[in-house]
mmCIF file of N, CA and C in Angstrom:
data_model
loop_
_atom_site.group_PDB
_atom_site.id
_atom_site.type_symbol
_atom_site.label_atom_id
_atom_site.label_comp_id
_atom_site.label_asym_id
_atom_site.label_seq_id
_atom_site.Cartn_x
_atom_site.Cartn_y
_atom_site.Cartn_z
ATOM 1 N N MET A 1 5.013 9.960 30.018
ATOM 2 C CA MET A 1 4.078 10.252 28.978
ATOM 3 C C MET A 1 2.964 11.015 29.437
ATOM 4 N N ASN A 2 2.848 11.659 30.335
ATOM 5 C CA ASN A 2 1.759 12.304 31.056
ATOM 6 C C ASN A 2 1.559 13.685 30.662
ATOM 7 N N ALA A 3 2.093 14.240 29.649
ATOM 8 C CA ALA A 3 2.002 15.498 28.895
ATOM 9 C C ALA A 3 0.535 15.747 28.460
ATOM 10 N N GLU A 4 -0.008 17.031 28.891
ATOM 11 C CA GLU A 4 -1.259 17.624 28.573
ATOM 12 C C GLU A 4 -1.281 17.880 27.041
ATOM 13 N N ILE A 5 -2.259 17.656 26.478
ATOM 14 C CA ILE A 5 -2.296 18.067 25.160
ATOM 15 C C ILE A 5 -3.494 19.077 24.807
ATOM 16 N N ALA A 6 -3.127 20.011 24.171
ATOM 17 C CA ALA A 6 -3.970 20.943 24.200
ATOM 18 C C ALA A 6 -4.979 20.516 23.006
ATOM 19 N N GLY A 7 -6.500 20.748 23.678
ATOM 20 C CA GLY A 7 -7.566 20.351 22.767
ATOM 21 C C GLY A 7 -7.715 18.770 22.748
ATOM 22 N N ALA A 8 -7.035 18.093 23.674
ATOM 23 C CA ALA A 8 -7.020 16.851 23.695
ATOM 24 C C ALA A 8 -8.923 16.278 23.908
ATOM 25 N N ALA A 9 -9.497 17.142 24.473
ATOM 26 C CA ALA A 9 -11.047 16.775 24.950
ATOM 27 C C ALA A 9 -11.758 16.420 23.579
ATOM 28 N N TRP A 10 -11.625 17.327 22.724
ATOM 29 C CA TRP A 10 -12.178 17.166 21.190
ATOM 30 C C TRP A 10 -11.344 16.690 20.017
ATOM 31 N N VAL A 11 -9.969 16.647 20.159
ATOM 32 C CA VAL A 11 -9.248 15.955 19.024
ATOM 33 C C VAL A 11 -9.425 14.705 19.002
ATOM 34 N N LEU A 12 -8.941 14.359 20.080
ATOM 35 C CA LEU A 12 -8.783 12.549 19.962
ATOM 36 C C LEU A 12 -10.211 11.947 19.394
ATOM 37 N N PRO A 13 -11.471 12.214 20.198
ATOM 38 C CA PRO A 13 -12.575 11.600 19.904
ATOM 39 C C PRO A 13 -12.686 11.561 18.345
ATOM 40 N N LEU A 14 -12.366 13.021 17.769
ATOM 41 C CA LEU A 14 -12.715 13.160 16.156
ATOM 42 C C LEU A 14 -11.575 12.631 15.522
ATOM 43 N N THR A 15 -10.344 12.147 15.894
ATOM 44 C CA THR A 15 -9.437 11.632 15.328
ATOM 45 C C THR A 15 -9.896 10.115 15.189
ATOM 46 N N PHE A 16 -10.283 9.504 16.477
ATOM 47 C CA PHE A 16 -10.544 8.108 16.335
ATOM 48 C C PHE A 16 -11.714 7.956 15.361
ATOM 49 N N ALA A 17 -12.745 8.876 15.456
ATOM 50 C CA ALA A 17 -13.787 8.893 14.458
ATOM 51 C C ALA A 17 -13.489 8.844 13.390
ATOM 52 N N ALA A 18 -12.436 9.749 12.524
ATOM 53 C CA ALA A 18 -12.008 9.928 11.202
ATOM 54 C C ALA A 18 -11.147 8.275 10.941
ATOM 55 N N LEU A 19 -10.518 7.805 11.918
ATOM 56 C CA LEU A 19 -9.871 6.640 11.609
ATOM 57 C C LEU A 19 -11.073 5.345 11.375
ATOM 58 N N GLY A 20 -12.045 5.661 12.075
ATOM 59 C CA GLY A 20 -13.211 4.486 12.048
ATOM 60 C C GLY A 20 -13.806 4.672 10.733
ATOM 61 N N LEU A 21 -13.918 5.800 10.205
ATOM 62 C CA LEU A 21 -14.430 6.215 8.878
ATOM 63 C C LEU A 21 -13.938 5.634 8.115
ATOM 64 N N SER A 22 -12.485 5.957 7.894
ATOM 65 C CA SER A 22 -11.481 5.661 7.056
ATOM 66 C C SER A 22 -11.409 3.964 6.942
ATOM 67 N N ALA A 23 -11.439 3.397 8.059
ATOM 68 C CA ALA A 23 -11.163 1.870 7.973
ATOM 69 C C ALA A 23 -12.793 1.216 7.299
ATOM 70 N N ALA A 24 -13.578 2.005 7.583
ATOM 71 C CA ALA A 24 -14.947 1.306 7.130
ATOM 72 C C ALA A 24 -14.923 1.381 5.622
ATOM 73 N N LEU A 25 -14.471 2.414 5.067
ATOM 74 C CA LEU A 25 -14.396 2.921 3.586
ATOM 75 C C LEU A 25 -13.382 1.719 2.912
ATOM 76 N N VAL A 26 -12.152 1.556 3.772
ATOM 77 C CA VAL A 26 -11.106 0.578 3.180
ATOM 78 C C VAL A 26 -11.855 -0.888 3.117
ATOM 79 N N LEU A 27 -12.528 -1.238 4.260
ATOM 80 C CA LEU A 27 -13.164 -2.311 4.353
ATOM 81 C C LEU A 27 -13.985 -2.860 3.268
ATOM 82 N N ILE A 28 -14.538 -1.634 2.694
ATOM 83 C CA ILE A 28 -15.648 -1.709 1.506
ATOM 84 C C ILE A 28 -14.705 -2.206 0.301
ATOM 85 N N ARG A 29 -13.345 -1.310 0.055
ATOM 86 C CA ARG A 29 -12.693 -1.609 -0.848
ATOM 87 C C ARG A 29 -12.158 -3.340 -0.713
ATOM 88 N N LEU A 30 -12.033 -3.693 0.429
ATOM 89 C CA LEU A 30 -11.211 -4.903 0.514
ATOM 90 C C LEU A 30 -12.343 -6.090 0.180
ATOM 91 N N ILE A 31 -13.570 -5.928 0.442
ATOM 92 C CA ILE A 31 -14.575 -6.667 0.227
ATOM 93 C C ILE A 31 -14.982 -6.821 -1.261
ATOM 94 N N ARG A 32 -15.051 -5.492 -2.071
ATOM 95 C CA ARG A 32 -15.668 -5.288 -3.240
ATOM 96 C C ARG A 32 -14.326 -5.847 -4.244
ATOM 97 N N GLY A 33 -13.211 -5.572 -3.878
ATOM 98 C CA GLY A 33 -12.063 -5.906 -4.995
ATOM 99 C C GLY A 33 -11.733 -4.799 -6.047
ATOM 100 N N PRO A 34 -11.851 -4.949 -7.169
ATOM 101 C CA PRO A 34 -12.412 -6.100 -7.858
ATOM 102 C C PRO A 34 -11.043 -7.125 -8.063
ATOM 103 N N ARG A 35 -10.012 -6.654 -8.174
ATOM 104 C CA ARG A 35 -8.888 -7.487 -8.132
ATOM 105 C C ARG A 35 -8.261 -7.861 -6.835
ATOM 106 N N ALA A 36 -7.077 -8.811 -6.743
ATOM 107 C CA ALA A 36 -6.413 -9.217 -5.786
ATOM 108 C C ALA A 36 -5.338 -8.005 -5.396
ATOM 109 N N VAL A 37 -4.929 -7.453 -6.375
ATOM 110 C CA VAL A 37 -3.964 -6.312 -6.123
ATOM 111 C C VAL A 37 -4.522 -5.356 -5.218
ATOM 112 N N ASP A 38 -5.878 -4.970 -5.360
ATOM 113 C CA ASP A 38 -6.810 -3.980 -4.663
ATOM 114 C C ASP A 38 -6.883 -4.240 -3.319
ATOM 115 N N ARG A 39 -7.115 -5.781 -2.803
ATOM 116 C CA ARG A 39 -7.185 -6.218 -1.880
ATOM 117 C C ARG A 39 -5.987 -5.945 -0.894
ATOM 118 N N VAL A 40 -4.968 -6.250 -1.640
ATOM 119 C CA VAL A 40 -3.628 -6.305 -0.752
ATOM 120 C C VAL A 40 -3.495 -4.828 -0.461
ATOM 121 N N VAL A 41 -3.766 -3.646 -1.371
ATOM 122 C CA VAL A 41 -3.526 -2.413 -0.960
ATOM 123 C C VAL A 41 -4.454 -2.241 0.134
ATOM 124 N N ALA A 42 -5.780 -2.573 0.097
ATOM 125 C CA ALA A 42 -6.780 -2.330 1.122
ATOM 126 C C ALA A 42 -6.158 -3.073 2.583
ATOM 127 N N ILE A 43 -5.596 -4.199 2.631
ATOM 128 C CA ILE A 43 -5.056 -4.807 3.731
ATOM 129 C C ILE A 43 -4.062 -3.860 4.453
ATOM 130 N N ASP A 44 -2.941 -3.513 3.297
ATOM 131 C CA ASP A 44 -1.829 -2.573 3.942
ATOM 132 C C ASP A 44 -2.412 -1.273 4.364
ATOM 133 N N ALA A 45 -3.474 -0.651 3.941
ATOM 134 C CA ALA A 45 -4.150 0.246 4.444
ATOM 135 C C ALA A 45 -4.739 0.257 5.818
ATOM 136 N N LEU A 46 -5.457 -0.830 5.906
ATOM 137 C CA LEU A 46 -6.041 -1.089 7.050
ATOM 138 C C LEU A 46 -4.651 -1.346 8.421
ATOM 139 N N THR A 47 -3.886 -1.744 7.847
ATOM 140 C CA THR A 47 -2.726 -1.834 8.922
ATOM 141 C C THR A 47 -2.341 -0.616 9.324
ATOM 142 N N MET A 48 -2.056 0.449 8.320
ATOM 143 C CA MET A 48 -1.621 1.620 8.554
ATOM 144 C C MET A 48 -2.722 2.510 9.603
ATOM 145 N N ILE A 49 -3.834 2.078 9.177
ATOM 146 C CA ILE A 49 -4.809 2.624 10.083
ATOM 147 C C ILE A 49 -4.858 2.080 11.627
ATOM 148 N N ALA A 50 -4.504 0.786 11.663
ATOM 149 C CA ALA A 50 -4.365 0.079 12.944
ATOM 150 C C ALA A 50 -3.158 0.796 13.742
ATOM 151 N N ILE A 51 -2.099 1.142 12.985
ATOM 152 C CA ILE A 51 -0.987 1.513 13.513
ATOM 153 C C ILE A 51 -1.207 2.798 14.336
ATOM 154 N N ALA A 52 -2.148 3.664 13.467
ATOM 155 C CA ALA A 52 -2.336 5.002 13.603
ATOM 156 C C ALA A 52 -3.486 4.836 15.013
ATOM 157 N N ALA A 53 -4.247 3.900 15.034
ATOM 158 C CA ALA A 53 -4.874 3.780 16.059
ATOM 159 C C ALA A 53 -4.210 3.362 17.307
ATOM 160 N N ILE A 54 -3.460 2.531 17.270
ATOM 161 C CA ILE A 54 -2.653 2.007 18.308
ATOM 162 C C ILE A 54 -1.775 3.585 18.856
ATOM 163 N N ALA A 55 -1.349 3.953 18.133
ATOM 164 C CA ALA A 55 -0.348 5.068 18.362
ATOM 165 C C ALA A 55 -1.324 6.123 19.262
ATOM 166 N N LEU A 56 -2.570 6.706 18.574
ATOM 167 C CA LEU A 56 -3.388 7.447 19.345
ATOM 168 C C LEU A 56 -3.791 6.965 20.522
ATOM 169 N N PHE A 57 -4.157 5.653 20.821
ATOM 170 C CA PHE A 57 -4.667 5.186 21.996
ATOM 171 C C PHE A 57 -3.419 5.308 23.020
ATOM 172 N N ALA A 58 -2.153 4.977 22.590
ATOM 173 C CA ALA A 58 -0.906 5.228 23.342
ATOM 174 C C ALA A 58 -1.100 6.846 23.850
ATOM 175 N N LEU A 59 -1.416 7.547 22.786
ATOM 176 C CA LEU A 59 -1.529 8.854 23.322
ATOM 177 C C LEU A 59 -2.325 9.404 24.353
ATOM 178 N N ALA A 60 -3.492 8.922 23.970
ATOM 179 C CA ALA A 60 -4.825 9.064 24.827
ATOM 180 C C ALA A 60 -4.661 8.565 26.240
ATOM 181 N N THR A 61 -4.062 7.176 26.404
ATOM 182 C CA THR A 61 -3.918 6.858 27.928
ATOM 183 C C THR A 61 -2.627 6.927 28.518
ATOM 184 N N GLY A 62 -1.767 7.135 27.709
ATOM 185 C CA GLY A 62 -0.382 7.571 28.400
ATOM 186 C C GLY A 62 0.442 6.434 28.629
ATOM 187 N N GLU A 63 0.179 5.249 27.704
ATOM 188 C CA GLU A 63 0.816 4.115 27.867
ATOM 189 C C GLU A 63 1.860 4.063 26.671
ATOM 190 N N PRO A 64 3.329 4.175 26.996
ATOM 191 C CA PRO A 64 4.253 4.178 25.991
ATOM 192 C C PRO A 64 4.653 2.691 25.420
ATOM 193 N N MET A 65 4.200 1.730 26.239
ATOM 194 C CA MET A 65 4.391 0.230 25.631
ATOM 195 C C MET A 65 3.725 -0.028 24.698
ATOM 196 N N LEU A 66 2.722 0.627 24.080
ATOM 197 C CA LEU A 66 1.671 0.315 23.088
ATOM 198 C C LEU A 66 2.603 0.939 21.949
ATOM 199 N N LEU A 67 3.231 2.058 21.792
ATOM 200 C CA LEU A 67 4.125 2.426 20.818
ATOM 201 C C LEU A 67 5.073 1.174 20.190
ATOM 202 N N ASP A 68 5.384 0.238 20.906
ATOM 203 C CA ASP A 68 6.335 -0.718 20.497
ATOM 204 C C ASP A 68 5.336 -1.717 19.772
ATOM 205 N N ALA A 69 4.148 -1.810 20.315
ATOM 206 C CA ALA A 69 3.118 -2.662 19.579
ATOM 207 C C ALA A 69 2.777 -2.064 18.018
ATOM 208 N N ALA A 70 2.743 -0.838 17.943
ATOM 209 C CA ALA A 70 2.704 0.055 16.866
ATOM 210 C C ALA A 70 3.844 -0.401 15.739
ATOM 211 N N VAL A 71 4.875 -0.269 16.408
ATOM 212 C CA VAL A 71 6.277 -0.513 15.554
ATOM 213 C C VAL A 71 6.275 -2.096 15.210
ATOM 214 N N VAL A 72 5.812 -2.789 15.834
ATOM 215 C CA VAL A 72 6.055 -4.314 15.757
ATOM 216 C C VAL A 72 4.840 -4.745 14.327
ATOM 217 N N LEU A 73 3.785 -3.935 14.555
ATOM 218 C CA LEU A 73 2.670 -4.001 13.622
ATOM 219 C C LEU A 73 3.173 -3.435 12.250
ATOM 220 N N ALA A 74 4.049 -2.451 12.269
ATOM 221 C CA ALA A 74 4.420 -1.985 11.066
ATOM 222 C C ALA A 74 5.523 -2.727 10.535
ATOM 223 N N LEU A 75 6.289 -3.257 11.026
ATOM 224 C CA LEU A 75 7.403 -4.379 10.554
ATOM 225 C C LEU A 75 6.608 -5.529 9.829
ATOM 226 N N MET A 76 5.494 -6.036 10.544
ATOM 227 C CA MET A 76 5.099 -7.083 10.126
ATOM 228 C C MET A 76 3.999 -6.686 8.790
ATOM 229 N N SER A 77 3.575 -5.649 8.814
ATOM 230 C CA SER A 77 2.776 -5.312 7.522
ATOM 231 C C SER A 77 3.931 -5.222 6.277
ATOM 232 N N PHE A 78 5.204 -4.463 6.574
ATOM 233 C CA PHE A 78 6.132 -4.648 5.481
ATOM 234 C C PHE A 78 6.462 -5.902 4.875
ATOM 235 N N LEU A 79 6.653 -6.827 5.797
ATOM 236 C CA LEU A 79 6.814 -8.100 5.643
ATOM 237 C C LEU A 79 5.769 -9.078 4.638
ATOM 238 N N GLY A 80 4.456 -8.451 5.419
ATOM 239 C CA GLY A 80 3.492 -9.230 4.476
ATOM 240 C C GLY A 80 3.251 -8.792 2.942
ATOM 241 N N THR A 81 3.226 -7.240 2.890
ATOM 242 C CA THR A 81 3.249 -6.558 1.745
ATOM 243 C C THR A 81 4.423 -7.021 0.772
ATOM 244 N N ALA A 82 5.628 -7.369 1.296
ATOM 245 C CA ALA A 82 6.812 -7.956 0.434
ATOM 246 C C ALA A 82 6.502 -9.457 0.056
ATOM 247 N N ALA A 83 6.018 -10.130 1.045
ATOM 248 C CA ALA A 83 5.356 -11.647 0.493
ATOM 249 C C ALA A 83 4.395 -11.570 -0.743
ATOM 250 N N PHE A 84 3.358 -10.695 -0.396
ATOM 251 C CA PHE A 84 2.183 -10.561 -1.506
ATOM 252 C C PHE A 84 2.930 -10.042 -2.750
ATOM 253 N N ILE A 85 3.910 -9.241 -2.697
ATOM 254 C CA ILE A 85 4.502 -8.769 -4.030
ATOM 255 C C ILE A 85 5.071 -9.973 -4.594
ATOM 256 N N LEU A 86 5.917 -10.819 -3.857
ATOM 257 C CA LEU A 86 6.461 -11.871 -4.490
ATOM 258 C C LEU A 86 5.522 -13.175 -4.961
ATOM 259 N N LEU A 87 4.483 -13.039 -4.285
ATOM 260 C CA LEU A 87 3.547 -14.164 -4.651
ATOM 261 C C LEU A 87 2.659 -13.924 -6.121
ATOM 262 N N PHE A 88 2.648 -12.264 -6.264
ATOM 263 C CA PHE A 88 1.866 -12.110 -7.603
ATOM 264 C C PHE A 88 3.015 -12.287 -8.527
ATOM 265 N N ARG A 89 4.186 -11.922 -8.249
ATOM 266 C CA ARG A 89 5.401 -11.887 -9.262
ATOM 267 C C ARG A 89 5.486 -13.334 -9.721
ATOM 268 N N ARG A 90 5.554 -14.251 -8.947
ATOM 269 C CA ARG A 90 5.562 -15.823 -9.604
ATOM 270 C C ARG A 90 4.355 -16.178 -10.388
ATOM 271 N N ARG A 91 3.177 -15.624 -10.017
ATOM 272 C CA ARG A 91 2.002 -16.201 -10.761
ATOM 273 C C ARG A 91 1.720 -15.241 -11.901
ATOM 274 N N GLY A 92 2.480 -14.255 -12.181
ATOM 275 C CA GLY A 92 2.398 -13.367 -13.372
ATOM 276 C C GLY A 92 1.675 -12.446 -13.423
ATOM 277 N N ARG A 93 1.249 -12.191 -12.239
ATOM 278 C CA ARG A 93 -0.124 -10.970 -12.235
ATOM 279 C C ARG A 93 0.505 -9.530 -11.946
ATOM 280 N N GLY A 94 1.932 -9.582 -11.533
ATOM 281 C CA GLY A 94 2.551 -8.407 -11.339
ATOM 282 C C GLY A 94 2.744 -7.160 -12.560
ATOM 283 N N PRO A 95 3.612 -6.414 -12.338
ATOM 284 C CA PRO A 95 4.109 -5.524 -13.512
ATOM 285 C C PRO A 95 4.858 -6.298 -14.598
ATOM 286 N N ASP A 96 5.421 -7.321 -14.277
ATOM 287 C CA ASP A 96 6.369 -8.059 -15.196
ATOM 288 C C ASP A 96 5.702 -8.611 -16.478
ATOM 289 N N GLU A 97 3.949 -8.498 -16.411
ATOM 290 C CA GLU A 97 3.340 -9.013 -17.309
ATOM 291 C C GLU A 97 3.233 -8.037 -18.626
ATOM 292 N N ALA A 98 3.748 -6.674 -18.131
ATOM 293 C CA ALA A 98 3.568 -5.923 -19.628
ATOM 294 C C ALA A 98 4.964 -6.183 -20.472
ATOM 295 N N VAL A 99 4.289 -6.108 -21.729
ATOM 296 C CA VAL A 99 5.633 -6.048 -22.686
ATOM 297 C C VAL A 99 6.307 -5.059 -22.688
ATOM 298 N N THR A 100 7.679 -5.217 -22.890
ATOM 299 C CA THR A 100 8.656 -4.116 -22.618
ATOM 300 C C THR A 100 9.406 -3.679 -23.894
ATOM 301 N N TRP A 101 10.018 -3.114 -23.984
ATOM 302 C CA TRP A 101 10.653 -2.662 -25.247
ATOM 303 C C TRP A 101 11.870 -3.839 -25.395
ATOM 304 N N LYS A 102 12.516 -4.285 -24.698
ATOM 305 C CA LYS A 102 13.476 -5.065 -24.533
ATOM 306 C C LYS A 102 12.712 -6.507 -25.138
ATOM 307 N N ASP A 103 11.722 -6.869 -25.029
ATOM 308 C CA ASP A 103 11.187 -8.181 -25.442
ATOM 309 C C ASP A 103 10.454 -7.990 -27.057
ATOM 310 N N LYS A 104 10.571 -7.013 -27.510
ATOM 311 C CA LYS A 104 10.341 -6.499 -28.848
ATOM 312 C C LYS A 104 11.635 -7.275 -29.605
ATOM 313 N N ALA A 105 11.235 -7.667 -30.608
ATOM 314 C CA ALA A 105 12.708 -7.824 -31.701
ATOM 315 C C ALA A 105 12.479 -7.039 -32.576
ATOM 316 N N PRO A 106 13.789 -6.487 -33.039
ATOM 317 C CA PRO A 106 13.997 -5.455 -34.015
ATOM 318 C C PRO A 106 13.408 -5.850 -35.261
ATOM 319 N N ALA A 107 12.611 -5.212 -35.845
ATOM 320 C CA ALA A 107 12.175 -5.548 -37.064
ATOM 321 C C ALA A 107 12.814 -4.446 -38.240
ATOM 322 N N GLY A 108 12.252 -4.659 -39.272
ATOM 323 C CA GLY A 108 12.825 -3.730 -40.630
ATOM 324 C C GLY A 108 12.939 -2.393 -40.242
ATOM 325 N N GLY A 109 14.410 -1.811 -40.339
ATOM 326 C CA GLY A 109 14.726 -0.464 -39.869
ATOM 327 C C GLY A 109 14.865 -0.069 -38.479
ATOM 328 N N GLU A 110 14.368 -0.905 -37.507
ATOM 329 C CA GLU A 110 14.260 -0.505 -35.908
ATOM 330 C C GLU A 110 15.680 -1.004 -35.557
ATOM 331 N N THR A 111 16.243 -0.319 -34.568
ATOM 332 C CA THR A 111 17.117 -0.716 -33.620
ATOM 333 C C THR A 111 16.737 -0.378 -32.267
ATOM 334 N N LEU A 112 17.499 -1.456 -31.341
ATOM 335 C CA LEU A 112 16.987 -1.424 -30.089
ATOM 336 C C LEU A 112 17.340 -0.247 -29.575
ATOM 337 N N ALA A 113 18.150 0.749 -29.829
ATOM 338 C CA ALA A 113 18.556 2.224 -29.419
ATOM 339 C C ALA A 113 17.538 3.067 -29.569
ATOM 340 N N MET A 114 16.255 2.720 -30.393
ATOM 341 C CA MET A 114 15.273 3.988 -30.644
ATOM 342 C C MET A 114 14.558 3.725 -29.163
ATOM 343 N N ALA A 115 14.154 5.090 -28.846
ATOM 344 C CA ALA A 115 13.252 5.080 -27.698
ATOM 345 C C ALA A 115 11.746 4.531 -27.818
ATOM 346 N N PRO A 116 11.257 3.940 -26.823
ATOM 347 C CA PRO A 116 10.008 3.359 -26.822
ATOM 348 C C PRO A 116 8.992 4.426 -27.372
ATOM 349 N N GLY A 117 7.887 3.911 -28.375
ATOM 350 C CA GLY A 117 7.132 4.789 -28.630
ATOM 351 C C GLY A 117 7.165 5.753 -29.713
ATOM 352 N N ARG A 118 8.772 5.814 -30.219
ATOM 353 C CA ARG A 118 8.883 6.726 -31.432
ATOM 354 C C ARG A 118 9.173 5.708 -32.455
ATOM 355 N N GLU A 119 8.484 6.298 -33.699
ATOM 356 C CA GLU A 119 8.632 5.535 -35.170
ATOM 357 C C GLU A 119 9.646 6.089 -35.821
ATOM 358 N N GLU A 120 10.368 5.311 -36.858
ATOM 359 C CA GLU A 120 11.312 6.039 -37.780
ATOM 360 C C GLU A 120 10.685 6.173 -38.989
ATOM 361 N N ARG A 121 10.794 7.737 -39.088
ATOM 362 C CA ARG A 121 10.182 8.253 -40.480
ATOM 363 C C ARG A 121 10.924 7.903 -41.343
ATOM 364 N N ARG A 122 10.434 7.635 -42.746
ATOM 365 C CA ARG A 122 11.390 7.444 -43.830
ATOM 366 C C ARG A 122 10.957 8.483 -44.649
#
């Protein structure tokens, strides 16, 4: 992996700086919240930034073994996000909280076949 990259002298430092700036902005979202779901998305975004930084560092140093670390971090990030989804679903904080059309009992003149949001005109 010793290929020369055109413009590497200025592109790689610029990319590292952009990753650092985006990580700082995501850290602000992680700290400020306001909800737990926002924090989970911020953690997921930080892991994606870390994966990009590892891959970029592998490119800059010519170490292909670092790409394995990026793949392992991506897999762990997926598992962590899936675990958070299960955690929120159990606590009732997820999308299951919203009332769906199936939960409403049919009232006078309504049928379950009616589309949500449409009212029957008489």
